[in-house]
Coordinates of C-alpha atoms and ligand atoms in Angstrom, one line a residue:
X1 CA -84.9 5.1 -73.3
X2 CA -85.6 8.4 -71.6
X3 CA -85.6 12.1 -72.4
X4 CA -83.8 14.6 -70.1
X5 CA -83.0 18.3 -69.8
X6 CA -79.2 18.5 -70.2
X7 CA -78.7 22.2 -70.6
X8 CA -80.3 25.5 -69.6
X9 CA -79.5 29.1 -70.6
X10 CA -80.8 32.6 -70.2
X11 CA -80.1 36.0 -71.5
X12 CA -81.4 39.5 -70.7
X13 CA -80.3 42.8 -72.3
X14 CA -77.9 45.0 -70.3
X15 CA -80.0 48.1 -70.2
X16 CA -82.0 48.3 -66.9
X17 CA -85.2 50.4 -66.8
X18 CA -86.0 51.2 -63.2
X19 CA -89.2 52.4 -61.6
X20 CA -87.6 55.8 -61.1
X21 CA -87.1 55.9 -64.9
X22 CA -90.8 55.1 -65.4
X23 CA -91.8 57.9 -63.0
X24 CA -90.4 60.3 -65.6
X25 CA -92.3 58.7 -68.5
X26 CA -95.9 58.1 -67.1
X27 CA -98.0 59.1 -64.1
X28 CA -96.8 56.4 -61.7
X29 CA -94.5 55.9 -58.7
X30 CA -91.9 53.4 -57.4
X31 CA -94.2 52.8 -54.4
X32 CA -97.2 51.9 -56.6
X33 CA -95.3 49.6 -58.9
X34 CA -93.5 47.9 -56.0
X35 CA -96.5 47.3 -53.9
X36 CA -98.9 46.3 -56.8
X37 CA -96.5 44.2 -58.8
X38 CA -93.3 43.5 -57.0
X39 CA -91.2 44.8 -59.9
X40 CA -88.2 47.1 -59.4
X41 CA -86.3 46.7 -62.6
X42 CA -86.8 45.3 -66.1
X43 CA -84.3 44.8 -68.9
X44 CA -84.9 46.6 -72.3
X45 CA -83.2 45.6 -75.6
X46 CA -81.8 48.3 -77.8
X47 CA -83.5 49.2 -81.1
X48 CA -81.3 46.9 -83.2
X49 CA -81.6 43.8 -81.1
X50 CA -84.4 41.4 -82.1
X51 CA -86.1 38.5 -80.4
X52 CA -83.9 36.0 -82.3
X53 CA -80.8 37.8 -81.0
X54 CA -82.1 37.3 -77.4
X55 CA -83.0 33.7 -78.2
X56 CA -79.5 33.1 -79.7
X57 CA -77.7 34.2 -76.6
X58 CA -79.9 32.0 -74.3
X59 CA -79.6 29.1 -76.7
X60 CA -75.8 29.4 -76.9
X61 CA -75.6 29.4 -73.1
X62 CA -77.7 26.3 -72.9
X63 CA -75.7 24.5 -75.7
X64 CA -72.5 25.4 -73.8
X65 CA -73.8 23.8 -70.6
X66 CA -74.9 20.7 -72.5
X67 CA -71.4 20.7 -74.3
X68 CA -73.1 20.2 -77.6
X69 CA -72.7 21.9 -81.0
X70 CA -75.7 23.5 -82.6
X71 CA -75.3 21.1 -85.5
X72 CA -76.5 18.2 -83.3
X73 CA -80.0 19.6 -83.0
X74 CA -82.9 17.9 -84.7
X75 CA -85.7 20.3 -83.6
X76 CA -85.8 24.0 -82.7
X77 CA -89.0 25.5 -81.2
X78 CA -89.2 29.2 -80.3
X79 CA -92.2 30.2 -78.1
X80 CA -92.8 34.0 -78.6
X81 CA -95.4 36.6 -79.2
X82 CA -92.8 39.0 -80.4
X83 CA -91.4 37.2 -83.5
X84 CA -88.8 39.2 -85.5
X85 CA -91.2 39.1 -88.4
X86 CA -94.7 37.5 -89.1
X87 CA -92.7 35.2 -91.3
X88 CA -90.2 33.6 -91.7
X89 CA -90.4 32.1 -88.2
X90 CA -88.0 33.3 -85.5
X91 CA -86.9 29.6 -85.1
X92 CA -85.6 29.6 -88.7
X93 CA -83.7 32.9 -88.1
X94 CA -82.3 31.4 -84.8
X95 CA -81.3 28.2 -86.7
X96 CA -79.1 30.3 -89.0
X97 CA -77.6 32.5 -86.2
X98 CA -76.7 29.3 -84.3
X99 CA -75.2 27.6 -87.4
X100 CA -77.5 24.6 -86.8
X101 CA -77.8 22.1 -89.6
X102 CA -81.0 21.2 -91.5
X103 CA -83.7 20.5 -88.9
X104 CA -87.3 21.0 -88.1
X105 CA -87.9 24.7 -86.9
X106 CA -91.1 26.5 -85.9
X107 CA -92.5 29.1 -83.7
X108 CA -95.2 28.4 -81.1
X109 CA -97.5 31.1 -79.9
X110 CA -99.2 30.6 -76.6
X111 CA -98.3 33.9 -75.0
X112 CA -97.0 33.5 -71.4
X113 CA -97.7 29.8 -71.4
X114 CA -95.5 29.5 -74.5
X115 CA -92.5 27.7 -73.0
X116 CA -94.7 25.1 -71.2
X117 CA -96.6 24.4 -74.5
X118 CA -93.3 24.2 -76.4
X119 CA -91.7 21.7 -73.9
X120 CA -94.9 19.6 -74.1
X121 CA -94.8 19.5 -77.9
X122 CA -91.1 18.9 -78.1
X123 CA -91.3 16.0 -75.6
X124 CA -94.3 14.4 -77.4
X125 CA -92.4 14.7 -80.7
X126 CA -89.3 13.2 -79.3
X127 CA -91.2 10.4 -77.6
X128 CA -93.1 9.5 -80.7
X129 CA -90.5 9.8 -83.5
X130 CA -86.9 8.5 -84.0
X131 CA -86.3 11.7 -86.1
X132 CA -86.0 13.8 -83.0
X133 CA -83.2 13.0 -80.6
X134 CA -82.2 16.4 -79.5
X135 CA -84.3 19.6 -79.2
X136 CA -83.7 23.2 -78.4
X137 CA -86.7 24.9 -76.8
X138 CA -86.5 28.7 -76.3
X139 CA -89.0 31.2 -74.8
X140 CA -87.9 34.6 -76.1
X141 CA -89.6 38.0 -76.0
X142 CA -88.8 41.6 -77.0
X143 CA -92.0 42.9 -75.3
X144 CA -90.7 46.4 -75.3
X145 CA -91.4 46.4 -79.0
X146 CA -95.2 45.9 -78.4
X147 CA -95.5 48.0 -75.1
X148 CA -97.3 51.3 -75.1
X149 CA -94.9 53.5 -73.2
X150 CA -97.6 56.1 -72.7
X151 CA -100.0 53.5 -70.9
X152 CA -99.2 53.2 -67.3
X153 CA -101.6 50.2 -67.0
X154 CA -99.2 48.0 -69.0
X155 CA -95.8 49.7 -69.5
X156 CA -94.7 49.1 -65.8
X157 CA -95.0 45.4 -66.1
X158 CA -93.2 44.1 -69.1
X159 CA -89.5 43.3 -69.9
X160 CA -87.3 41.7 -72.5
X161 CA -85.3 38.4 -72.2
X162 CA -84.9 34.7 -73.2
X163 CA -84.6 31.4 -71.6
X164 CA -83.7 28.0 -73.3
X165 CA -83.5 24.3 -72.5
X166 CA -81.9 21.4 -74.4
X167 CA -83.7 18.1 -74.4
X168 CA -81.8 15.0 -75.1
X169 CA -83.1 11.4 -75.8
X170 CA -80.9 8.4 -75.0
X171 CA -81.0 4.8 -74.1
X172 CA -78.6 5.7 -71.2
X173 CA -81.3 7.6 -69.3
X174 CA -83.3 5.3 -67.1
X175 CA -85.8 8.0 -66.3
X176 CA -87.7 10.6 -68.3
X177 CA -87.8 14.2 -67.1
X178 CA -91.5 14.5 -67.9
X179 CA -93.8 13.1 -65.3
X180 CA -97.1 14.7 -66.0
X181 CA -98.6 17.7 -67.8
X182 CA -101.9 19.5 -68.1
X183 CA -102.1 22.3 -70.6
X184 CA -105.3 24.1 -71.5
X185 CA -106.8 27.1 -73.5
X186 CA -110.1 28.9 -73.6
X187 CA -110.6 31.2 -76.5
X188 CA -113.7 32.7 -75.1
X189 CA -111.4 35.0 -73.1
X190 CA -109.3 36.1 -76.0
X191 CA -110.2 39.8 -75.6
X192 CA -108.7 40.3 -72.0
X193 CA -105.1 40.0 -73.3
X194 CA -104.4 40.9 -76.9
X195 CA -102.5 42.9 -79.5
X196 CA -105.4 44.0 -81.7
X197 CA -103.7 45.1 -85.0
X198 CA -101.2 43.9 -87.5
X199 CA -102.9 40.5 -88.3
X200 CA -105.6 39.7 -90.8
X201 CA -108.4 41.0 -88.5
X202 CA -107.0 44.5 -88.4
X203 CA -104.1 44.9 -91.0
X204 CA -101.6 47.7 -90.3
X205 CA -102.9 51.1 -91.5
X206 CA -102.4 54.8 -90.6
X207 CA -105.6 54.5 -88.5
X208 CA -104.4 51.5 -86.5
X209 CA -101.1 53.3 -85.8
X210 CA -102.9 56.5 -84.8
X211 CA -105.1 54.6 -82.5
X212 CA -102.1 52.7 -80.9
X213 CA -103.7 49.4 -81.8
X214 CA -100.2 47.7 -82.2
X215 CA -99.6 47.6 -78.5
X216 CA -100.6 45.1 -75.8
X217 CA -104.1 45.7 -74.4
X218 CA -104.8 44.1 -71.0
X219 CA -107.8 43.8 -68.7
X220 CA -105.5 43.8 -65.7
X221 CA -107.8 42.9 -62.8
X222 CA -109.8 40.1 -64.7
X223 CA -106.4 38.7 -65.7
X224 CA -105.2 38.9 -62.1
X225 CA -108.1 36.9 -60.7
X226 CA -108.1 34.2 -63.4
X227 CA -104.3 33.7 -63.2
X228 CA -104.4 32.8 -59.5
X229 CA -107.3 30.3 -59.6
X230 CA -106.3 28.6 -62.9
X231 CA -102.6 28.2 -62.0
X232 CA -103.4 27.0 -58.4
X233 CA -106.1 24.6 -59.5
X234 CA -104.1 23.1 -62.4
X235 CA -101.1 22.5 -60.2
X236 CA -103.2 20.9 -57.5
X237 CA -105.0 18.7 -60.1
X238 CA -101.7 17.6 -61.7
X239 CA -100.1 16.7 -58.3
X240 CA -103.3 14.7 -57.3
X241 CA -103.2 12.8 -60.7
X242 CA -99.6 11.6 -59.9
X243 CA -100.4 10.6 -56.3
X244 CA -97.5 12.8 -55.1
X245 CA -97.6 15.4 -52.3
X246 CA -96.2 18.9 -52.1
X247 CA -93.6 17.7 -49.7
X248 CA -91.9 15.9 -52.6
X249 CA -91.8 19.0 -54.8
X250 CA -88.7 21.1 -54.4
X251 CA -89.8 24.1 -56.4
X252 CA -92.9 25.6 -58.0
X253 CA -91.7 27.8 -60.8
X254 CA -94.6 30.0 -62.0
X255 CA -94.7 32.4 -64.9
X256 CA -93.5 35.7 -63.4
X257 CA -96.8 37.8 -64.0
X258 CA -97.1 39.8 -60.7
X259 CA -95.6 39.1 -57.3
X260 CA -99.0 39.3 -55.7
X261 CA -100.3 36.6 -58.1
X262 CA -97.3 34.3 -57.2
X263 CA -97.8 34.9 -53.5
X264 CA -101.5 34.1 -53.7
X265 CA -100.8 30.8 -55.7
X266 CA -98.2 29.8 -53.1
X267 CA -100.6 30.5 -50.3
X268 CA -103.5 28.5 -51.9
X269 CA -101.3 25.5 -52.4
X270 CA -99.8 25.8 -48.9
X271 CA -96.2 26.1 -50.2
X272 CA -95.3 29.8 -50.0
X273 CA -91.6 29.1 -49.3
X274 CA -91.1 26.9 -52.4
X275 CA -92.5 29.4 -55.0
X276 CA -89.6 30.9 -57.0
X277 CA -89.8 34.6 -57.6
X278 CA -87.5 36.8 -59.5
X279 CA -90.0 39.3 -61.0
X280 CA -88.3 42.1 -59.0
X281 CA -85.3 42.1 -61.4
X282 CA -86.9 41.4 -64.8
X283 CA -90.6 42.2 -64.7
X284 CA -93.0 40.0 -66.8
X285 CA -91.0 38.6 -69.8
X286 CA -93.9 36.4 -71.0
X287 CA -92.7 33.1 -72.5
X288 CA -89.2 33.8 -71.4
X289 CA -89.8 34.0 -67.6
X290 CA -89.9 30.3 -66.7
X291 CA -86.8 29.5 -68.8
X292 CA -84.9 32.4 -67.1
X293 CA -86.0 31.1 -63.6
X294 CA -85.0 27.5 -64.5
X295 CA -81.6 28.6 -65.5
X296 CA -81.0 30.8 -62.4
X297 CA -82.0 27.9 -60.1
X298 CA -80.0 25.4 -62.1
X299 CA -76.7 27.4 -62.2
X300 CA -77.1 28.3 -58.5
X301 CA -77.2 24.6 -57.7
X302 CA -80.7 24.9 -56.3
X303 CA -82.1 22.1 -58.4
X304 CA -80.3 18.8 -58.1
X305 CA -80.7 15.6 -60.1
X306 CA -83.8 13.7 -58.9
X307 CA -85.6 16.8 -57.6
X308 CA -89.3 17.2 -58.6
X309 CA -90.2 20.7 -59.9
X310 CA -93.6 22.0 -61.0
X311 CA -93.8 24.6 -63.7
X312 CA -97.0 26.6 -64.2
X313 CA -98.1 29.4 -66.5
X314 CA -101.0 31.6 -67.6
X315 CA -101.3 34.0 -70.5
X316 CA -103.2 35.4 -73.5
X317 CA -105.4 33.1 -75.4
X318 CA -106.3 32.4 -72.7
X319 CA -103.8 29.7 -72.2
X320 CA -102.6 28.0 -69.0
X321 CA -101.2 24.9 -67.6
X322 CA -98.6 23.0 -65.5
X323 CA -95.8 20.5 -66.0
X324 CA -94.4 18.2 -63.3
X325 CA -90.8 17.4 -64.1
X326 CA -88.0 15.2 -62.5
X327 CA -84.6 16.9 -62.9
Ligands
COA401 N1 -99.2 53.7 -61.5 C1 -100.1 54.2 -60.8 N2 -101.4 53.9 -60.8 C2 -101.8 53.0 -61.7 C3 -100.9 52.4 -62.5 C4 -99.5 52.7 -62.4 N3 -98.6 52.2 -63.2 N4 -101.6 51.5 -63.2 C5 -102.9 51.6 -62.9 N5 -103.0 52.5 -61.9 C6 -104.2 52.9 -61.2 C7 -105.5 52.6 -62.1 O1 -105.7 53.7 -63.0 C8 -106.5 52.6 -61.0 O2 -106.8 53.9 -60.6 P1 -108.4 54.3 -60.4 O3 -108.8 53.5 -59.2 O4 -108.3 55.8 -60.0 O5 -109.1 54.0 -61.6 C9 -105.8 52.0 -59.8 O6 -104.4 52.1 -60.1 C10 -106.1 50.5 -59.6 O7 -106.0 49.9 -60.8 P2 -106.1 48.3 -61.0 O8 -106.0 47.9 -62.4 O9 -107.4 47.8 -60.2 O10 -104.9 47.9 -60.2 P3 -104.4 46.4 -59.7 O11 -104.2 46.3 -58.4 O12 -105.3 45.3 -60.4 O13 -103.0 46.3 -60.5 C11 -102.0 45.3 -62.4 C12 -102.9 46.4 -61.9 C13 -102.0 45.4 -63.9 C14 -100.7 45.4 -61.8 C15 -102.6 44.0 -62.0 O14 -104.0 43.9 -62.4 C16 -102.0 42.8 -62.6 O15 -100.9 42.4 -62.5 N6 -102.8 42.0 -63.4 C17 -102.3 40.8 -64.1 C18 -101.4 41.2 -65.2 C19 -100.8 40.0 -65.9 O16 -100.5 39.1 -65.3 N7 -100.6 40.2 -67.2 C20 -100.0 39.3 -68.0 C21 -100.6 37.9 -68.0 S1 -99.4 36.8 -68.2

């Protein structure tokens, strides 16, 4: 008995927001954004499009690749910090859009580490219970809805999108895709990346709106330093735990936070050429970014059956971690 990833899918909205567009909105420049972040473009959803719409498109593409109907799913997890509503969950809304049958659906919130957390949870549930044979795991974000478009410290970074994987359990699979995982959190650092208002701590009011408390607040340079050391250290520890070497790992797929962070992680681990980077086109799409990267590599034939790949992420919470997978 094994569990494998049998489908991947991604979706980004059509509208492209360029650095030149941002120059007209805040006091910034293409040169600053490019050299400090590596980002040139990001995709922005229109006002009517919700996170579950983005998730739906990515999930449909993954189901098409797997050649499976949505009715065959037993479990749907959506990782997101931009749910359509506080409740019901975006996973329930996605279930209906897909036409999936009755199955277990929930959202998981671990910010930019969301997809890794969700894969870990889905794999553990499938391994432990006969009730879960087939799972859809989606990372989906409409970050444009929680971005302060007057704040140059944050608005140049984020974009919208979704990435999905289908996990399938079968006696026919000799191997399991999951080799090792290490996922962590430290709530002591909750303040450095947060959306302050709209929850029970600071319910929505005229004051919270006037003070722009419904947008992402970020301590950029603190986040930057911690992201590099936590992602690099966790990947190194995980590899050591398995007794493997970096020569055996085809790709390191990190959460696309900032090109300088990704370059620094690759340099620390001594594998700069194997770090997958696509932040130039999409910006930071939080829990969607690793799913988008996986699907791009998969559809381009750059991951082959049997390849080992490492996923790593870091985000609000703080949360971070890494997964070592066999494709
Ligand atoms: N355009 C022009 N100048 C800008 C700017 C922008 N968009 N944003 C910030 N600046 C300015 C700052 O005001 C500051 O000016 P000052 O020195 O006069 O005060 C200067 O640039 C340097 O700011 P700093 O925050 O030190 O820049 P940085 O090199 O750390 O880059 C980030 C800023 C946000 C790009 C970077 O810290 C980062 O990517 N952090 C991690 C973000 C992240 O990963 N977030 C999500 C976690 S998953």
